[in-house]
Coordinates of C-alpha atoms and ligand atoms in Angstrom, one line a residue:
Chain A
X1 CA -8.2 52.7 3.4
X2 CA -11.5 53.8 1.3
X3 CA -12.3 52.3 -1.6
X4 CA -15.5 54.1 -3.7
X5 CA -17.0 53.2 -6.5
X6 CA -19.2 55.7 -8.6
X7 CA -21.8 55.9 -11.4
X8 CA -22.5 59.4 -12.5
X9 CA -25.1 59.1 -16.0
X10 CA -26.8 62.5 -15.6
X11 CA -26.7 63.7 -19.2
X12 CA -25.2 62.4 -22.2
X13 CA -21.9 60.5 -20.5
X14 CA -21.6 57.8 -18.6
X15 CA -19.3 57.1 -16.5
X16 CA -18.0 55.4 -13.7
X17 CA -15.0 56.2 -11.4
X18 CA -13.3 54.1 -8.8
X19 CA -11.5 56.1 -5.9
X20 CA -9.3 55.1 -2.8
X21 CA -8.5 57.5 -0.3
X22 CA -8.9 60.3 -2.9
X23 CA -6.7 58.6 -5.2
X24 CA -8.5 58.2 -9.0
X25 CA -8.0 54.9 -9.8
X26 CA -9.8 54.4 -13.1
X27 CA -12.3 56.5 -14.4
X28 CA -13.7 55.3 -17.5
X29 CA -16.6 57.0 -19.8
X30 CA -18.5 56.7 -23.0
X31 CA -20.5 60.0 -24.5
X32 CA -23.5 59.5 -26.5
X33 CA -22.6 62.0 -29.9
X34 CA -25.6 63.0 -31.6
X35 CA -25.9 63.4 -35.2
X36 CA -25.5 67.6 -36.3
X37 CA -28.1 69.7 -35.6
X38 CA -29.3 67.9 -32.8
X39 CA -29.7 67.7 -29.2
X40 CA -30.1 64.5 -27.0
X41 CA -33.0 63.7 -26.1
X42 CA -33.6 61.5 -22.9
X43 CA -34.8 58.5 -23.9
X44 CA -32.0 57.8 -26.2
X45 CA -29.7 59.2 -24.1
X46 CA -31.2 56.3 -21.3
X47 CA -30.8 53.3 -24.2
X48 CA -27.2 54.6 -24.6
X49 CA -26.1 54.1 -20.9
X50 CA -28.3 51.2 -20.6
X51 CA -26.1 49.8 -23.6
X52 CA -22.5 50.9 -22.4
X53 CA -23.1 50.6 -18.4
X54 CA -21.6 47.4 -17.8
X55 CA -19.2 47.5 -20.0
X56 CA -18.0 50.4 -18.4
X57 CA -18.3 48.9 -15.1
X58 CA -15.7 46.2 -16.1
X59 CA -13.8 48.3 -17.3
X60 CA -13.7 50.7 -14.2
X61 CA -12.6 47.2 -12.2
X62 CA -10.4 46.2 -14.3
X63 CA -8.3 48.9 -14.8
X64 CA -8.3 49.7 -11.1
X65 CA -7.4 46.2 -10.4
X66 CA -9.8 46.6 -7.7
X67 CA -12.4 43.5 -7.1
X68 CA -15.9 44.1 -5.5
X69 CA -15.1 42.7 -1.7
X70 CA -12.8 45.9 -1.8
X71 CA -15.3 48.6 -2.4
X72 CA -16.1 50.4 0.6
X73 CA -19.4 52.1 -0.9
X74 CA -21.3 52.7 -4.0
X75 CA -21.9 56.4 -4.8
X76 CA -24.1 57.4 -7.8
X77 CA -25.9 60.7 -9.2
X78 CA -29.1 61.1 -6.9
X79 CA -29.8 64.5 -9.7
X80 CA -30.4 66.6 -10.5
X81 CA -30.6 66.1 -14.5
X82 CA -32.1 64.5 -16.9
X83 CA -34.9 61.7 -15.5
X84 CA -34.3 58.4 -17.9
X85 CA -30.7 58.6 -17.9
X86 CA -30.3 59.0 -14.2
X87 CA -32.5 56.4 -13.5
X88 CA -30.9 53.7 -15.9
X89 CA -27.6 54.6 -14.1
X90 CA -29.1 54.5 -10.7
X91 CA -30.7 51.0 -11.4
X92 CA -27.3 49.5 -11.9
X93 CA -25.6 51.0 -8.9
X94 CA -28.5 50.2 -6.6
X95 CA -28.0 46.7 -7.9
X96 CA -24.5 46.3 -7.2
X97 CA -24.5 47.6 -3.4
X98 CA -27.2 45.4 -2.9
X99 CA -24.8 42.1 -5.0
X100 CA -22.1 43.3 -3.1
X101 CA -24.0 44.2 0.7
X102 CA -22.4 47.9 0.4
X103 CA -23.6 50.8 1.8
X104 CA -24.9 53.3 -1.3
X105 CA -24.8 56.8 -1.1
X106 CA -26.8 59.5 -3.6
X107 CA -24.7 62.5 -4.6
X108 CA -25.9 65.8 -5.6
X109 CA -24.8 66.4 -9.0
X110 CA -23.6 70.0 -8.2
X111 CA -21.7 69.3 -5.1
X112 CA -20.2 66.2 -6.7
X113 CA -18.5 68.4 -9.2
X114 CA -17.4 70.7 -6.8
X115 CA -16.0 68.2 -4.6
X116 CA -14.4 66.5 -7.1
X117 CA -12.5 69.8 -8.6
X118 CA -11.3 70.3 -5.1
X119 CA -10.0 67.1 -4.7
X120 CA -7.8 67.6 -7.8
X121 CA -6.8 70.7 -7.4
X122 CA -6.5 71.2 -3.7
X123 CA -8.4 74.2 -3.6
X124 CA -9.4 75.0 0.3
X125 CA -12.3 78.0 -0.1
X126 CA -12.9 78.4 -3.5
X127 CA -15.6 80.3 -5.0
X128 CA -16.9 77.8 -7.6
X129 CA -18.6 78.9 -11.1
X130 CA -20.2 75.9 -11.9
X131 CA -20.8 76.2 -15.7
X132 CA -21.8 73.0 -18.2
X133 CA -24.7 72.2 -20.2
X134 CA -27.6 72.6 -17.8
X135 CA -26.0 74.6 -15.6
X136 CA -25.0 78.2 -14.7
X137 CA -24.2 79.1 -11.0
X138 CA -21.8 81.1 -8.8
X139 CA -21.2 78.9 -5.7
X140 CA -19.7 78.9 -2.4
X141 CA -19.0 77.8 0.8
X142 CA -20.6 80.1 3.7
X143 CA -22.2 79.6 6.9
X144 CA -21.6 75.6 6.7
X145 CA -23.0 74.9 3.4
X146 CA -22.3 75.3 -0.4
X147 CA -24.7 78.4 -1.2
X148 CA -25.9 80.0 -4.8
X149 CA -24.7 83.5 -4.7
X150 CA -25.5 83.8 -8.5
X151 CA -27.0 82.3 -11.5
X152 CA -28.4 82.3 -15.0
X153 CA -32.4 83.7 -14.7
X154 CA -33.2 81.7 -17.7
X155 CA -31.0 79.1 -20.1
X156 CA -27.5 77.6 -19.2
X157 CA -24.4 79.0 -20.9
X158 CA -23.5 75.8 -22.5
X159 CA -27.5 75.3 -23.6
X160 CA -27.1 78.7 -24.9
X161 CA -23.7 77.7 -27.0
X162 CA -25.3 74.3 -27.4
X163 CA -27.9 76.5 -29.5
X164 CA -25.5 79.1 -31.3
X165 CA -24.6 75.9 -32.3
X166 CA -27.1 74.7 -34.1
X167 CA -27.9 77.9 -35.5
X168 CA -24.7 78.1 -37.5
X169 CA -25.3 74.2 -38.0
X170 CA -21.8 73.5 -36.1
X171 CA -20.8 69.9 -36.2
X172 CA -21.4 67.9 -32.7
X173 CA -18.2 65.9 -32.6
X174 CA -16.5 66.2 -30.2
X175 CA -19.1 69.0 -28.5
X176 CA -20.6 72.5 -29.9
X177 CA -18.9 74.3 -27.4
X178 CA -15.5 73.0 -28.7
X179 CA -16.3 73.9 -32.3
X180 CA -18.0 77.2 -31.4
X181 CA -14.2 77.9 -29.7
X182 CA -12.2 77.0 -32.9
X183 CA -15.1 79.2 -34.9
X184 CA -14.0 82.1 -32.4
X185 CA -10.1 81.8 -32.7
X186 CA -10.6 83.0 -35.9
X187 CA -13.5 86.0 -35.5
X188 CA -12.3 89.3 -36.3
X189 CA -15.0 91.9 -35.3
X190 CA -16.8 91.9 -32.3
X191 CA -20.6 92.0 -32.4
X192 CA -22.1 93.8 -30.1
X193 CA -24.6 91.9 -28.0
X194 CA -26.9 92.3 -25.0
X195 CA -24.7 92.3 -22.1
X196 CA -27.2 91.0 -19.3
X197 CA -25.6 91.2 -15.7
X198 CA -28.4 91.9 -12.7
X199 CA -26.8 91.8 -9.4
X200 CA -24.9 88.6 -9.4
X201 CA -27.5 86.5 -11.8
X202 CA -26.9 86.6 -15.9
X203 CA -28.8 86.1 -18.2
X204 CA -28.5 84.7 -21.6
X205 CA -31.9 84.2 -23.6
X206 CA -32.0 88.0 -24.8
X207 CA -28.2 87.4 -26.4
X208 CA -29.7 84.3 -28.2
X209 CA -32.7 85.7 -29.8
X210 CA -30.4 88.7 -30.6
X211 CA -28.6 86.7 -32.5
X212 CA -31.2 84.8 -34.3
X213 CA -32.8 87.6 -35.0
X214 CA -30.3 89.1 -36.7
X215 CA -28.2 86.4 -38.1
X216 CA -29.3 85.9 -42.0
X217 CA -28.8 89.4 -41.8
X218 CA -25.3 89.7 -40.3
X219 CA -24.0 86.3 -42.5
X220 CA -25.4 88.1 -45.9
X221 CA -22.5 90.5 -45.7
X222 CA -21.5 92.4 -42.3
X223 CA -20.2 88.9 -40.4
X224 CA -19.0 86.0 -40.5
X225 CA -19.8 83.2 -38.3
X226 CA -16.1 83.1 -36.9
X227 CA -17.3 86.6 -35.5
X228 CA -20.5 85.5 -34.3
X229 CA -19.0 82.7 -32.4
X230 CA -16.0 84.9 -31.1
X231 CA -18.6 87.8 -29.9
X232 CA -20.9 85.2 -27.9
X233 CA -17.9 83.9 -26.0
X234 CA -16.1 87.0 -25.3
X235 CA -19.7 88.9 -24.4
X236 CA -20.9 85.8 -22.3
X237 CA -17.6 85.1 -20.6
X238 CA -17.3 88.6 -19.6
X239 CA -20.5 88.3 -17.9
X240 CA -19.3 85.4 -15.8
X241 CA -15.8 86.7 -15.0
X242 CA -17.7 89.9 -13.6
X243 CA -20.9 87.9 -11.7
X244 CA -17.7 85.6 -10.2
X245 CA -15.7 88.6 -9.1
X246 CA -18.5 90.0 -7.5
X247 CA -19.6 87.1 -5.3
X248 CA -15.5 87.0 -4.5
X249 CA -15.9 90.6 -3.6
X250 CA -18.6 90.0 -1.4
X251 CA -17.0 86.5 0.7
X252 CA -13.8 87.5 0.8
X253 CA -13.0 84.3 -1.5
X254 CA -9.2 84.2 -2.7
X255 CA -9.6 81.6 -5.5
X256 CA -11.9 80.5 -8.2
X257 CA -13.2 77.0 -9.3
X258 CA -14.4 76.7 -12.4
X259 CA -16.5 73.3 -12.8
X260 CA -18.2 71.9 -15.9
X261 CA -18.5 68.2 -16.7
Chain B
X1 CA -9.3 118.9 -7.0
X2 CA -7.2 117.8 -3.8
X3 CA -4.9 114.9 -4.4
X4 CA -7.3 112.1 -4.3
X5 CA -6.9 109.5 -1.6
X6 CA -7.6 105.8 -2.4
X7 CA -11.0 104.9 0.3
X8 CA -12.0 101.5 -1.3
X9 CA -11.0 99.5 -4.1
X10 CA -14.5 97.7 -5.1
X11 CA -15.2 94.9 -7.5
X12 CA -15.5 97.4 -11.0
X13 CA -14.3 100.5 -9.4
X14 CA -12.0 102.3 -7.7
X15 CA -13.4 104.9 -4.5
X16 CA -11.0 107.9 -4.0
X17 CA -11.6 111.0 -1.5
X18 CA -10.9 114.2 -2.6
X19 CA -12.7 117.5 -2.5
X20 CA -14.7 119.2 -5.2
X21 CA -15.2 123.0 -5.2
X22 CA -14.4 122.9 -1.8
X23 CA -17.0 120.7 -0.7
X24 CA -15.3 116.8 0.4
X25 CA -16.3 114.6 -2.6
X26 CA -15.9 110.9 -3.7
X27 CA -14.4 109.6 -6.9
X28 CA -15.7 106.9 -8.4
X29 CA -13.2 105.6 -11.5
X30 CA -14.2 102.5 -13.0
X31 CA -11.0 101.0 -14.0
X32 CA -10.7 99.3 -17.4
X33 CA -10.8 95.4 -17.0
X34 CA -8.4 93.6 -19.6
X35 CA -10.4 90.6 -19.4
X36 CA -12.8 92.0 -21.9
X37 CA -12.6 93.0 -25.2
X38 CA -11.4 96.6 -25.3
X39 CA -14.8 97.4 -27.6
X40 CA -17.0 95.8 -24.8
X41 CA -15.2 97.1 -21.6
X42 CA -15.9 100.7 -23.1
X43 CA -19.2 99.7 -24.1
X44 CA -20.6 98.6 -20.7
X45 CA -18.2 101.3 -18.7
X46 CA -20.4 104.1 -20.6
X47 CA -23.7 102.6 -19.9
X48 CA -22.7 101.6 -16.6
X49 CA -21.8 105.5 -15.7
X50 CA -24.5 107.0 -17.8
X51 CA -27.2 104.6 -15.8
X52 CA -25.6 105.5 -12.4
X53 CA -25.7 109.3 -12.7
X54 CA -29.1 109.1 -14.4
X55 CA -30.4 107.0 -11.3
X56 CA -28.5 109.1 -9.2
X57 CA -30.1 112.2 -9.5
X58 CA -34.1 110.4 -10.0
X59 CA -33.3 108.7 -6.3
X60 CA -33.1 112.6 -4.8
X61 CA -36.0 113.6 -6.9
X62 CA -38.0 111.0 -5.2
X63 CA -36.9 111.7 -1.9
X64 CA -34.4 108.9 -1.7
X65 CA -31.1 109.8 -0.2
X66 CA -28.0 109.4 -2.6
X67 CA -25.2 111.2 -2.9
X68 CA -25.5 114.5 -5.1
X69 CA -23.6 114.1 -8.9
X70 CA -21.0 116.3 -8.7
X71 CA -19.6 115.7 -12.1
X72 CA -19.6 112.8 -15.1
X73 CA -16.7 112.6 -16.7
X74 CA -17.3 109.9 -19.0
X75 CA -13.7 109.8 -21.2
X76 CA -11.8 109.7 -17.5
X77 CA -14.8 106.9 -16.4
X78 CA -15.2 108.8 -13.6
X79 CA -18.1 109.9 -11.6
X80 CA -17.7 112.6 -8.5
X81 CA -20.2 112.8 -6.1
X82 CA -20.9 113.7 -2.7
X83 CA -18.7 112.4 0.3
X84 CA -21.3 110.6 2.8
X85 CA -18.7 110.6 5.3
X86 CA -19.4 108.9 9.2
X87 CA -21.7 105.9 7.0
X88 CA -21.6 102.1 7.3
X89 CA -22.7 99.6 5.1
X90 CA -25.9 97.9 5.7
X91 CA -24.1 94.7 5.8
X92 CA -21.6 95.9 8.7
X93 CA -24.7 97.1 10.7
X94 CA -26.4 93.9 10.1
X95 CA -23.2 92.2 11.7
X96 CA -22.2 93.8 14.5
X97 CA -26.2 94.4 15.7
X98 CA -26.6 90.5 14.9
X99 CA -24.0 89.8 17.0
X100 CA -24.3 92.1 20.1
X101 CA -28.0 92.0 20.0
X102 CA -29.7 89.3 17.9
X103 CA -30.6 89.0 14.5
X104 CA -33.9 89.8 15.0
X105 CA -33.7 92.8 17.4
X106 CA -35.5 95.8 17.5
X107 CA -33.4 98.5 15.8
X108 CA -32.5 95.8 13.0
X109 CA -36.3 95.4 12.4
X110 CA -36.8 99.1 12.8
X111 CA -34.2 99.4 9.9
X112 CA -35.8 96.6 8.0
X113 CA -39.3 98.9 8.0
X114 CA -37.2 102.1 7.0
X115 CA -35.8 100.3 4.0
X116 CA -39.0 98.1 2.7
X117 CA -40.4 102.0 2.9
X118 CA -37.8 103.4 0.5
X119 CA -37.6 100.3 -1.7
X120 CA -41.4 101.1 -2.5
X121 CA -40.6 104.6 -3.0
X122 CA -38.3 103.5 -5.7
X123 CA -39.9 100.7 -7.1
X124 CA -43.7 102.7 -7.6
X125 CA -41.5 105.0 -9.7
X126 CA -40.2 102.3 -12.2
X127 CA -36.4 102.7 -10.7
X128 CA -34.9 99.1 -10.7
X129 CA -31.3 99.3 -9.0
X130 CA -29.8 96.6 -10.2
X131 CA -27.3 95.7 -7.7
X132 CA -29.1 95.9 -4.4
X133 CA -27.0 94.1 -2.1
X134 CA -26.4 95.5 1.8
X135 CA -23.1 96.7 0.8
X136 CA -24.8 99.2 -1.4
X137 CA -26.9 100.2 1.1
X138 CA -25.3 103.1 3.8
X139 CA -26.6 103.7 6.9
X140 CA -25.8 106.4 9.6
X141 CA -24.7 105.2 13.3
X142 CA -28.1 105.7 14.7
X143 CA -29.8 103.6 11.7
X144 CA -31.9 106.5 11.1
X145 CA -31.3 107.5 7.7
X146 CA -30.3 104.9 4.8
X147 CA -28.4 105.9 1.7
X148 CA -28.6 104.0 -1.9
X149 CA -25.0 104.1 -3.7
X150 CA -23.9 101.9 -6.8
X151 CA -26.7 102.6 -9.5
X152 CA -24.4 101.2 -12.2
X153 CA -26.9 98.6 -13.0
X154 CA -30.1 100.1 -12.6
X155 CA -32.8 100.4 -15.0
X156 CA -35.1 103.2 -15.3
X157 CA -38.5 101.6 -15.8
X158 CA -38.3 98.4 -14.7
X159 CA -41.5 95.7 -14.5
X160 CA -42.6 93.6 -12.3
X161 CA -39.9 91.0 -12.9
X162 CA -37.0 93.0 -12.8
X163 CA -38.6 94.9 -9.7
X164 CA -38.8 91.0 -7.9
X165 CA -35.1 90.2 -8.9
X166 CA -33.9 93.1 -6.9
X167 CA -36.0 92.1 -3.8
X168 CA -34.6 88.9 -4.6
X169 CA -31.3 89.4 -5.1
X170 CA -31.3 92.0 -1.4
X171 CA -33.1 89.0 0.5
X172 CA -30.1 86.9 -0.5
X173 CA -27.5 89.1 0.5
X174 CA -28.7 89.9 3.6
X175 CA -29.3 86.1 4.1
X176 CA -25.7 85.6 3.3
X177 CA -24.6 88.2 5.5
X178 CA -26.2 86.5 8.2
X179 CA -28.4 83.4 7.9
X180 CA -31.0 84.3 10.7
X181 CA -32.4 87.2 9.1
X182 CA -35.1 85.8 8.0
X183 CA -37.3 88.1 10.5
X184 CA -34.9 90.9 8.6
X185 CA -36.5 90.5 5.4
X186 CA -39.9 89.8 6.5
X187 CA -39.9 93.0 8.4
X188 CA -38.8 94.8 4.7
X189 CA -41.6 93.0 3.0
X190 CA -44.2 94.3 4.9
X191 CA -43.6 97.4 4.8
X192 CA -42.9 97.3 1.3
X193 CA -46.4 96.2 0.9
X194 CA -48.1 98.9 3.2
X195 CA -46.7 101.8 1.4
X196 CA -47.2 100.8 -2.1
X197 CA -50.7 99.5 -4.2
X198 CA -48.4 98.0 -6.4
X199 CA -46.2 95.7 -4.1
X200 CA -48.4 92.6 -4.1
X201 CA -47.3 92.1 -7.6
X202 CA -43.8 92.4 -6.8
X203 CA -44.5 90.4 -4.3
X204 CA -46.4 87.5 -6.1
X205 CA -43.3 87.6 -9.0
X206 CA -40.8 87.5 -6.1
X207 CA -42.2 84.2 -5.1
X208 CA -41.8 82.4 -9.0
X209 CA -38.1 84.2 -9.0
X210 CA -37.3 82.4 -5.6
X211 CA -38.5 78.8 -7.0
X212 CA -37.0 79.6 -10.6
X213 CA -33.4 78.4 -9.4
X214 CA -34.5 75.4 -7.6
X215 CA -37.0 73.9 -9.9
X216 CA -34.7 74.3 -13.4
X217 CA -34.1 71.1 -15.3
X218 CA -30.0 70.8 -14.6
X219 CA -28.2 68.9 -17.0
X220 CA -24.3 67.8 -17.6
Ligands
ATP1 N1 -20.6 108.8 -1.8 C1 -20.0 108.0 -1.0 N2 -19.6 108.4 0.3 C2 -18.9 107.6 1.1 N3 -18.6 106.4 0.9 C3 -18.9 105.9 -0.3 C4 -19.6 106.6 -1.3 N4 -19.8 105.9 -2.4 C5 -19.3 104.7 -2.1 N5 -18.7 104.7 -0.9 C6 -18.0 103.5 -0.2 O1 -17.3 102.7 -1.3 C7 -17.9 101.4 -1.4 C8 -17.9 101.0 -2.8 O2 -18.8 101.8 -3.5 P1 -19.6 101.3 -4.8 O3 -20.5 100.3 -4.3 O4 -20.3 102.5 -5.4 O5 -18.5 100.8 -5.7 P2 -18.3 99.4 -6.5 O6 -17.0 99.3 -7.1 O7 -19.5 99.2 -7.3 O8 -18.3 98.4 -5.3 P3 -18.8 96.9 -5.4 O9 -18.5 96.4 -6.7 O10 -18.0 96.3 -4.2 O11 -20.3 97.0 -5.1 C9 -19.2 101.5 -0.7 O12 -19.6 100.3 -0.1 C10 -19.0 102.6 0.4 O13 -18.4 102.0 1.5
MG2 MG1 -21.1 98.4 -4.5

């Protein structure tokens, strides 16, 4: 038997998971919310983790009901993402293999989510869109290693909702996205909005300044910010469904991933 | 029209056979997809068949070979063109000729020239395609004569930038088709550079588009 431990702190969670032989067996996490109108920024994101990290660690033993002479090897987010964070994070787990003589192992971020979405769902050869925050990417597996087939040429889609966001001065709690997707159950019209797809990359910076420069306009009368927030997501969405389906047509992939946080 | 027969089913379109005036001719019927909004699917559909046809008919002007338009038929979503019959993708030749003789053989690198050649005969006249993977690139058996299809995402006058994303996003495809082509795309380079003044550009963006997906800040 296998017993991991691992401390992923990348962005604005924390978290730290405690796995034997593929079995989850705690997983605890704390996310740093930040007030409305704002992003995080790393330095306060870092004070955050340093704050919560052991707490979190306990918590990860406890509910495992897993002591440290069990653990097998520490794992813990070698990057990318954002610098402060990661290195709070990484301070702590480099601590603990060395408490605990373990072997310590970095993990890409990417490949962690992917590995990790496979291990839940059992996927064998999937062809991954790897969306979140920082990240926009068509993935997969060909000629022995994880490859990019497509990406965003300029922002993320969730810094891009992250920003639609703020915008329409959305609320942070629980996450822009989420209130950007209860804004668009109830849009009525659709906007129409630059539609970047080139080859298998998207992009999404032209939609955004569309959009802001447009938007006093649009909210004076035409649209309402149900409809803005409806239009980004089906306009944006569409663009990954298509850049997906086109690396798919072009491995021979039978299933889709979708990985975000 | 003959009943049409169904050759390939690709990612946004359907490919039948059939014969126009007499002459054998390809229908290309880009299907609706219910995943987008009805508005949008229409939207990007009439674009998408308006940019093909347009490009189309520029690539002969220039010398290029593409099929000849037959017919746009934009309420059926349908273009009808010219059957290029006895062709293979660039991506099958790449292959097979990878496979029986080495990735970096001589009629691959001969093929590599032919195409950095045409690339810079579309690319000095603004034409961005948009889409330039090998599987939208047709070649005869003797890898004489290459043939662009697929213009549904090309732009007319294109700058630098979107010029080095379609260098950028053939160099990946033909990496993915086989991962020793390096010498492939070196060969296409070069002669991309000798036929055109304004390749070094190209070439120069190409180089900040490669490093733009590795150096991004990646968060969450
Ligand atoms: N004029 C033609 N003559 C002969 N074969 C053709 C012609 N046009 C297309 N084909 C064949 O059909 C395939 C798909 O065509 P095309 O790339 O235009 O459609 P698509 O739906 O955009 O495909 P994909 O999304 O897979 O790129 C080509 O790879 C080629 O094999
Ligand atoms: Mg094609």
């Amino acid at each position: 038997m296998v017993v991991t431990i691992g401390f992923e702190g990348s962005a604005n969670k924390i978290g730290i998971g405690i796995i034997r032989d593929g079995e989850v067996l705690s997983n605890p996490r704390r996310t740093y919310i930040t007030p409305p109108g704002e992003g995080f920024q790393p330095s306060a994101t870092a004070r955050h983790h340093q704050a919560h990290v052991l707490d979190v660690l306990q918590e990860a033993l406890d509910i495992a009901k897993i002591t440290p002479d069990q653990i097998d090897a520490v794992c813990y987010t070698k990057g990318p993402g954002m610098g402060a964070p990661l290195v709070s994070v990484a301070v702590v787990a480099r601590t603990v293999a060395q408490l605990w003589q373990k072997p310590i192992i970095g993990v890409n971020h990417c490949i962690g989510h992917i590995e990790m979405a496979r291990l839940i769902t059992g996927a064998d050869d999937p062809t991954v869109l790897y969306v979140s925050g920082g990240n926009t990417q068509v993935i997969a597996y060909s000629e022995r290693r994880y490859q990019i087939f497509g990406e965003t040429i300029d922002m993320a889609i969730g810094n891009c909702f992250d920003r639609l966001a703020r915008l329409l001065k959305l609320s942070n709690d629980p996450s822009p996205g989420y209130n950007i997707e209860q804004m668009a159950k109830r849009g009525q019209r659709l906007v129409r909005l630059p539609y970047v797809v080139k080859g298998m990359d998207v992009s999404f910076s032209g939609m955004l300044s569309f959009i802001e420069e447009r938007l006093d306009k649009w909210l004076a009368g035409e649209y309402t910010p149900q409809d803005i927030c409806f239009s980004l997501q089906e306009t944006a969405f569409a663009m990954l469904v298509e850049t997906t389906e086109r690396a798919m047509a072009l491995t021979g992939s039978q299933e889709v991933l979708i990985s975000d946080r | 029209m003959k009943s049409p027969q169904l050759l390939k089913q690709g990612a946004e379109a359907r490919l039948y056979r059939t014969t126009f005036c007499g002459r054998p001719a390809i229908v290309k019927e880009r299907f609706k997809k219910t995943y987008r909004h009805p508005e949008l699917d229409d939207a990007i559909t009439n674009d998408r068949i308006k940019a093909e046809a347009r490009a189309l008919v520029r690539c002969r002007k220039l010398g290029v070979r593409a099929p000849v338009v037959y017919q746009v038929d934009l309420p059926r979503r349908r273009i009808v063109m010219q059957d290029l019959p006895e062709c293979s993708t660039v991506r099958e030749a790449i292959c097979r000729l990878s496979a029986a003789q080495g990735a970096d053989c001589e009629p691959l690198l001969a093929l590599a020239g032919r195409l950095g050649r045409l690339l810079a005969t579309l690319h000095a006249a603004g034409l961005v395609h948009g889409d330039l993977t090998t599987s939208n690139l047709l070649v005869d058996d003797q890898l004489e004569h290459i043939t662009v299809i697929d213009f549904g995402l090309s732009v007319a006058d294109g700058g630098a930038e979107e010029l080095a994303v379609d260098l950028y996003v053939l160099e990946r495809a033909v990496l993915s088709t086989h991962p020793q082509s390096g010498p492939f795309t070196e060969h296409v380079y070069t002669a991309y550079e000798q036929q055109w003044s304004g390749a070094r550009a190209v070439l120069d963006k190409l180089h900040q588009v490669r490093m733009r997906g590795r150096k991004r800040l990646m968060l969450g």
